[in-house]
PDB file of C-alpha atoms in Angstrom:
ATOM      1  CA  MET B   1      88.759 108.736  95.827  1.00  0.00           C
ATOM      2  CA  GLY B   2      89.538 106.475  92.744  1.00  0.00           C
ATOM      3  CA  LYS B   3      92.516 104.431  92.964  1.00  0.00           C
ATOM      4  CA  ASN B   4      93.765 106.258  89.839  1.00  0.00           C
ATOM      5  CA  SER B   5      93.703 109.429  92.311  1.00  0.00           C
ATOM      6  CA  PRO B   6      96.804 110.859  93.699  1.00  0.00           C
ATOM      7  CA  TRP B   7      96.709 109.511  97.628  1.00  0.00           C
ATOM      8  CA  TRP B   8      97.511 113.064  99.326  1.00  0.00           C
ATOM      9  CA  LEU B   9      94.450 114.507  97.538  1.00  0.00           C
ATOM     10  CA  ALA B  10      91.990 112.373  99.533  1.00  0.00           C
ATOM     11  CA  LEU B  11      94.797 112.827 102.501  1.00  0.00           C
ATOM     12  CA  ILE B  12      94.507 116.857 102.225  1.00  0.00           C
ATOM     13  CA  GLN B  13      90.427 116.638 102.000  1.00  0.00           C
ATOM     14  CA  GLY B  14      90.542 114.280 105.076  1.00  0.00           C
ATOM     15  CA  LEU B  15      92.593 116.277 107.802  1.00  0.00           C
ATOM     16  CA  VAL B  16      91.225 119.401 106.778  1.00  0.00           C
ATOM     17  CA  ALA B  17      87.620 117.831 107.497  1.00  0.00           C
ATOM     18  CA  LEU B  18      89.016 116.125 110.925  1.00  0.00           C
ATOM     19  CA  GLY B  19      90.992 119.268 111.751  1.00  0.00           C
ATOM     20  CA  PHE B  20      87.897 121.694 111.212  1.00  0.00           C
ATOM     21  CA  GLY B  21      85.569 118.851 112.853  1.00  0.00           C
ATOM     22  CA  LEU B  22      87.942 118.734 116.089  1.00  0.00           C
ATOM     23  CA  PHE B  23      88.112 122.504 115.987  1.00  0.00           C
ATOM     24  CA  MET B  24      84.371 122.785 115.913  1.00  0.00           C
ATOM     25  CA  LEU B  25      83.833 119.885 118.658  1.00  0.00           C
ATOM     26  CA  LEU B  26      86.488 121.249 120.949  1.00  0.00           C
ATOM     27  CA  ASP B  27      85.328 124.761 121.157  1.00  0.00           C
ATOM     28  CA  PRO B  28      81.787 125.077 119.383  1.00  0.00           C
ATOM     29  CA  THR B  29      81.644 128.703 120.961  1.00  0.00           C
ATOM     30  CA  ALA B  30      84.572 130.149 119.310  1.00  0.00           C
ATOM     31  CA  ALA B  31      83.479 127.755 116.239  1.00  0.00           C
ATOM     32  CA  SER B  32      80.322 129.083 115.721  1.00  0.00           C
ATOM     33  CA  ALA B  33      81.784 132.557 115.104  1.00  0.00           C
ATOM     34  CA  VAL B  34      83.446 131.422 112.010  1.00  0.00           C
ATOM     35  CA  ILE B  35      81.608 128.391 110.836  1.00  0.00           C
ATOM     36  CA  GLY B  36      80.865 129.486 107.430  1.00  0.00           C
ATOM     37  CA  VAL B  37      83.936 130.237 106.997  1.00  0.00           C
ATOM     38  CA  LEU B  38      85.000 126.881 107.594  1.00  0.00           C
ATOM     39  CA  ALA B  39      82.510 125.213 105.756  1.00  0.00           C
ATOM     40  CA  ALA B  40      83.576 127.964 103.031  1.00  0.00           C
ATOM     41  CA  ILE B  41      87.461 126.326 103.206  1.00  0.00           C
ATOM     42  CA  TYR B  42      86.082 122.980 103.555  1.00  0.00           C
ATOM     43  CA  LEU B  43      84.531 123.280  99.695  1.00  0.00           C
ATOM     44  CA  LEU B  44      87.030 125.190  98.603  1.00  0.00           C
ATOM     45  CA  VAL B  45      89.729 122.440  99.300  1.00  0.00           C
ATOM     46  CA  ALA B  46      86.952 120.062  98.318  1.00  0.00           C
ATOM     47  CA  GLY B  47      86.326 121.696  94.919  1.00  0.00           C
ATOM     48  CA  THR B  48      89.730 122.118  94.394  1.00  0.00           C
ATOM     49  CA  VAL B  49      90.537 118.275  94.688  1.00  0.00           C
ATOM     50  CA  HIS B  50      87.757 117.512  92.584  1.00  0.00           C
ATOM     51  CA  THR B  51      88.301 120.096  90.286  1.00  0.00           C
ATOM     52  CA  ILE B  52      91.854 118.704  89.213  1.00  0.00           C
ATOM     53  CA  ARG B  53      90.846 115.467  89.525  1.00  0.00           C
ATOM     54  CA  GLY B  54      88.456 115.772  87.012  1.00  0.00           C
ATOM     55  CA  LEU B  55      90.670 117.931  84.289  1.00  0.00           C
ATOM     56  CA  ALA B  56      92.903 114.949  84.985  1.00  0.00           C
ATOM     57  CA  ARG B  57      90.013 112.576  83.926  1.00  0.00           C
ATOM     58  CA  ARG B  58      89.103 115.369  81.277  1.00  0.00           C
ATOM     59  CA  ARG B  59      92.433 115.121  79.411  1.00  0.00           C
ATOM     60  CA  VAL B  60      91.802 110.918  79.183  1.00  0.00           C
ATOM     61  CA  VAL B  61      88.387 111.657  77.618  1.00  0.00           C
ATOM     62  CA  LYS B  62      87.869 114.454  76.339  1.00  0.00           C
ATOM     63  CA  ARG B  63      84.815 115.840  77.806  1.00  0.00           C
ATOM     64  CA  MET B  64      83.096 117.130  80.130  1.00  0.00           C
ATOM     65  CA  ASN B  65      82.443 115.258  83.595  1.00  0.00           C
ATOM     66  CA  VAL B  66      80.738 115.236  86.954  1.00  0.00           C
ATOM     67  CA  MET B  67      83.523 115.443  88.846  1.00  0.00           C
ATOM     68  CA  LEU B  68      84.814 118.535  87.440  1.00  0.00           C
ATOM     69  CA  ILE B  69      80.884 120.086  88.054  1.00  0.00           C
ATOM     70  CA  ARG B  70      81.197 119.231  91.176  1.00  0.00           C
ATOM     71  CA  GLY B  71      84.297 120.770  91.905  1.00  0.00           C
ATOM     72  CA  ILE B  72      83.411 123.527  89.786  1.00  0.00           C
ATOM     73  CA  ILE B  73      80.330 124.149  92.025  1.00  0.00           C
ATOM     74  CA  GLY B  74      83.036 123.751  95.420  1.00  0.00           C
ATOM     75  CA  LEU B  75      85.057 126.654  94.391  1.00  0.00           C
ATOM     76  CA  VAL B  76      82.458 128.818  93.295  1.00  0.00           C
ATOM     77  CA  VAL B  77      80.387 128.212  96.347  1.00  0.00           C
ATOM     78  CA  GLY B  78      83.393 128.432  98.812  1.00  0.00           C
ATOM     79  CA  GLY B  79      84.540 131.684  97.220  1.00  0.00           C
ATOM     80  CA  ILE B  80      80.770 133.368  97.317  1.00  0.00           C
ATOM     81  CA  ILE B  81      80.962 132.534 100.862  1.00  0.00           C
ATOM     82  CA  LEU B  82      84.475 133.708 101.930  1.00  0.00           C
ATOM     83  CA  VAL B  83      83.997 136.994  99.884  1.00  0.00           C
ATOM     84  CA  LEU B  84      80.628 137.816 101.734  1.00  0.00           C
ATOM     85  CA  ALA B  85      82.219 136.866 105.100  1.00  0.00           C
ATOM     86  CA  LEU B  86      85.960 138.702 104.359  1.00  0.00           C
ATOM     87  CA  PHE B  87      83.600 141.922 103.120  1.00  0.00           C
ATOM     88  CA  ASN B  88      80.807 141.881 105.250  1.00  0.00           C
ATOM     89  CA  ILE B  89      78.495 141.683 102.437  1.00  0.00           C
ATOM     90  CA  GLY B  90      74.885 140.952 102.680  1.00  0.00           C
ATOM     91  CA  THR B  91      73.194 138.990 106.151  1.00  0.00           C
ATOM     92  CA  LEU B  92      74.222 135.937 108.194  1.00  0.00           C
ATOM     93  CA  ALA B  93      71.040 134.614 107.023  1.00  0.00           C
ATOM     94  CA  PHE B  94      72.161 135.344 103.390  1.00  0.00           C
ATOM     95  CA  GLY B  95      75.358 133.453 103.776  1.00  0.00           C
ATOM     96  CA  TYR B  96      73.789 130.361 105.638  1.00  0.00           C
ATOM     97  CA  THR B  97      71.194 129.756 102.764  1.00  0.00           C
ATOM     98  CA  ILE B  98      74.040 130.105  99.983  1.00  0.00           C
ATOM     99  CA  LEU B  99      75.865 127.448 102.636  1.00  0.00           C
ATOM    100  CA  ALA B 100      73.271 125.229 103.021  1.00  0.00           C
ATOM    101  CA  ILE B 101      72.093 125.212  99.259  1.00  0.00           C
ATOM    102  CA  GLY B 102      76.256 124.565  97.799  1.00  0.00           C
ATOM    103  CA  LEU B 103      76.485 121.949 100.070  1.00  0.00           C
ATOM    104  CA  ILE B 104      73.268 120.156  99.184  1.00  0.00           C
ATOM    105  CA  ILE B 105      73.724 120.602  95.579  1.00  0.00           C
ATOM    106  CA  PHE B 106      77.770 119.623  96.123  1.00  0.00           C
ATOM    107  CA  GLY B 107      76.615 116.235  98.118  1.00  0.00           C
ATOM    108  CA  ALA B 108      73.814 115.375  95.241  1.00  0.00           C
ATOM    109  CA  VAL B 109      75.855 115.934  92.708  1.00  0.00           C
ATOM    110  CA  GLY B 110      78.271 113.380  94.288  1.00  0.00           C
ATOM    111  CA  LEU B 111      75.836 110.971  95.511  1.00  0.00           C
ATOM    112  CA  PHE B 112      74.568 110.816  91.363  1.00  0.00           C
ATOM    113  CA  SER B 113      78.095 110.314  90.507  1.00  0.00           C
ATOM    114  CA  ASP B 114      78.812 107.325  93.050  1.00  0.00           C
ATOM    115  CA  LEU B 115      75.252 105.724  92.252  1.00  0.00           C
ATOM    116  CA  PHE B 116      74.395 106.323  88.551  1.00  0.00           C
ATOM    117  CA  GLN B 117      78.231 106.786  86.856  1.00  0.00           C
ATOM    118  CA  ARG B 118      79.923 103.483  88.250  1.00  0.00           C
ATOM    119  CA  LYS B 119      80.413 101.921  85.053  1.00  0.00           C
ATOM    120  CA  GLY B 120      80.082  98.818  86.143  1.00  0.00           C
ATOM    121  CA  LYS B 121      82.059  99.356  89.244  1.00  0.00           C
ATOM    122  CA  PRO B 122      81.139  97.476  93.100  1.00  0.00           C
ATOM    123  CA  LEU B 123      79.770 100.621  94.984  1.00  0.00           C
ATOM    124  CA  ALA B 124      82.430 102.414  97.167  1.00  0.00           C
ATOM    125  CA  TRP B 125      80.867 102.996 100.345  1.00  0.00           C
ATOM    126  CA  GLY B 126      83.329 106.022 101.687  1.00  0.00           C
ATOM    127  CA  PRO B 127      82.259 108.669  98.812  1.00  0.00           C
ATOM    128  CA  LEU B 128      78.692 107.432  99.329  1.00  0.00           C
ATOM    129  CA  LEU B 129      78.884 108.475 102.911  1.00  0.00           C
ATOM    130  CA  VAL B 130      80.570 111.352 102.558  1.00  0.00           C
ATOM    131  CA  ASN B 131      78.167 112.623 100.075  1.00  0.00           C
ATOM    132  CA  LEU B 132      75.398 111.652 101.642  1.00  0.00           C
ATOM    133  CA  ALA B 133      77.146 113.577 104.652  1.00  0.00           C
ATOM    134  CA  LEU B 134      77.320 116.117 102.836  1.00  0.00           C
ATOM    135  CA  LEU B 135      73.696 116.448 101.646  1.00  0.00           C
ATOM    136  CA  VAL B 136      72.537 115.832 105.290  1.00  0.00           C
ATOM    137  CA  TRP B 137      74.635 118.974 106.284  1.00  0.00           C
ATOM    138  CA  GLY B 138      73.424 121.179 103.756  1.00  0.00           C
ATOM    139  CA  VAL B 139      69.856 120.572 105.015  1.00  0.00           C
ATOM    140  CA  LEU B 140      71.136 120.723 108.669  1.00  0.00           C
ATOM    141  CA  VAL B 141      72.030 124.313 107.837  1.00  0.00           C
ATOM    142  CA  PHE B 142      69.197 124.863 106.062  1.00  0.00           C
ATOM    143  CA  PHE B 143      66.425 124.350 108.848  1.00  0.00           C
ATOM    144  CA  GLY B 144      69.074 124.170 111.362  1.00  0.00           C
ATOM    145  CA  ARG B 145      68.835 127.934 112.182  1.00  0.00           C
ATOM    146  CA  SER B 146      65.090 128.410 112.324  1.00  0.00           C
ATOM    147  CA  GLN B 147      64.973 125.153 115.369  1.00  0.00           C
ATOM    148  CA  ASN B 148      67.819 126.617 117.302  1.00  0.00           C
ATOM    149  CA  LEU B 149      70.252 123.558 116.539  1.00  0.00           C
ATOM    150  CA  ASN B 150      73.438 124.264 117.761  1.00  0.00           C
ATOM    151  CA  LEU B 151      75.568 123.814 114.113  1.00  0.00           C
ATOM    152  CA  ALA B 152      78.865 124.527 115.419  1.00  0.00           C
ATOM    153  CA  VAL B 153      78.582 120.958 117.414  1.00  0.00           C
ATOM    154  CA  ILE B 154      76.668 119.295 113.977  1.00  0.00           C
ATOM    155  CA  SER B 155      78.824 120.793 111.694  1.00  0.00           C
ATOM    156  CA  GLY B 156      81.977 119.334 113.981  1.00  0.00           C
ATOM    157  CA  TRP B 157      80.578 115.726 114.230  1.00  0.00           C
ATOM    158  CA  ILE B 158      79.435 115.998 110.054  1.00  0.00           C
ATOM    159  CA  LEU B 159      83.258 117.014 109.453  1.00  0.00           C
ATOM    160  CA  LEU B 160      84.720 114.482 111.585  1.00  0.00           C
ATOM    161  CA  ILE B 161      83.038 112.098 110.325  1.00  0.00           C
ATOM    162  CA  ILE B 162      84.148 112.730 107.059  1.00  0.00           C
ATOM    163  CA  GLY B 163      87.953 113.090 107.274  1.00  0.00           C
ATOM    164  CA  VAL B 164      87.413 109.566 109.340  1.00  0.00           C
ATOM    165  CA  VAL B 165      85.680 108.228 106.312  1.00  0.00           C
ATOM    166  CA  LEU B 166      88.283 109.889 103.856  1.00  0.00           C
ATOM    167  CA  VAL B 167      90.918 108.675 105.674  1.00  0.00           C
ATOM    168  CA  TRP B 168      90.053 105.670 106.475  1.00  0.00           C
ATOM    169  CA  THR B 169      89.133 104.723 102.939  1.00  0.00           C
ATOM    170  CA  LEU B 170      93.032 106.045 102.054  1.00  0.00           C
ATOM    171  CA  LEU B 171      94.474 103.552 104.606  1.00  0.00           C
ATOM    172  CA  GLY B 172      92.143 100.770 103.074  1.00  0.00           C
ATOM    173  CA  ARG B 173      92.691 101.296  99.658  1.00  0.00           C
ATOM    174  CA  LYS B 174      94.173  98.645  97.601  1.00  0.00           C
ATOM    175  CA  ASP B 175      96.775  99.013  94.492  1.00  0.00           C
ATOM    176  CA  GLU B 176      96.111  97.573  91.616  1.00  0.00           C
ATOM    177  CA  PRO B 177      97.869  94.165  91.081  1.00  0.00           C
ATOM    178  CA  THR B 178     100.731  94.180  88.912  1.00  0.00           C
ATOM    179  CA  GLU B 179     101.726  91.275  86.687  1.00  0.00           C
ATOM    180  CA  SER B 180     104.210  89.829  88.931  1.00  0.00           C
ATOM    181  CA  ASP B 181     101.553  89.856  91.475  1.00  0.00           C
ATOM    182  CA  VAL B 182      99.693  87.521  88.946  1.00  0.00           C
ATOM    183  CA  ALA B 183     100.211  84.138  88.718  1.00  0.00           C
ATOM    184  CA  PRO B 184     101.723  82.898  85.633  1.00  0.00           C
TER     185      PRO B 184
END
């Protein structure tokens, strides 16, 4: 999260990731039945956070930005997966393929933004780790089903890592110095 972003956006996204991650690790059997829905809800929450931040930034910059595009990707992919699950449309393999592609794109766009749109700012390790985790999660969902990986446990660990990084980044965030903090 950027220093100008509302702190509660990172908190919501981090707590959702922590909660879903803990659920998947503590009860992988139940989680395996709803892993796609939980991932879709996470993408909806993350997409909403990025859309809000992107719209706020757009008011200042007056043009489309990567954060807004990323937010829309999260909202669309999360929405599609929820519709597929709620209305029992398509196969489970099709739903996992959509989820994997969505996670890969969402993570890749975030990595692009973290690495190439810093505008002279130092590299922020928290967002970089979160986006890398999302990209890896997408690749594991894409290839893991054919390898008989336990996606609930893997997804639980990835979401737990994402949640911890987001909350840790929030707790370690320092506000910009004010005029009273600067020596005369």
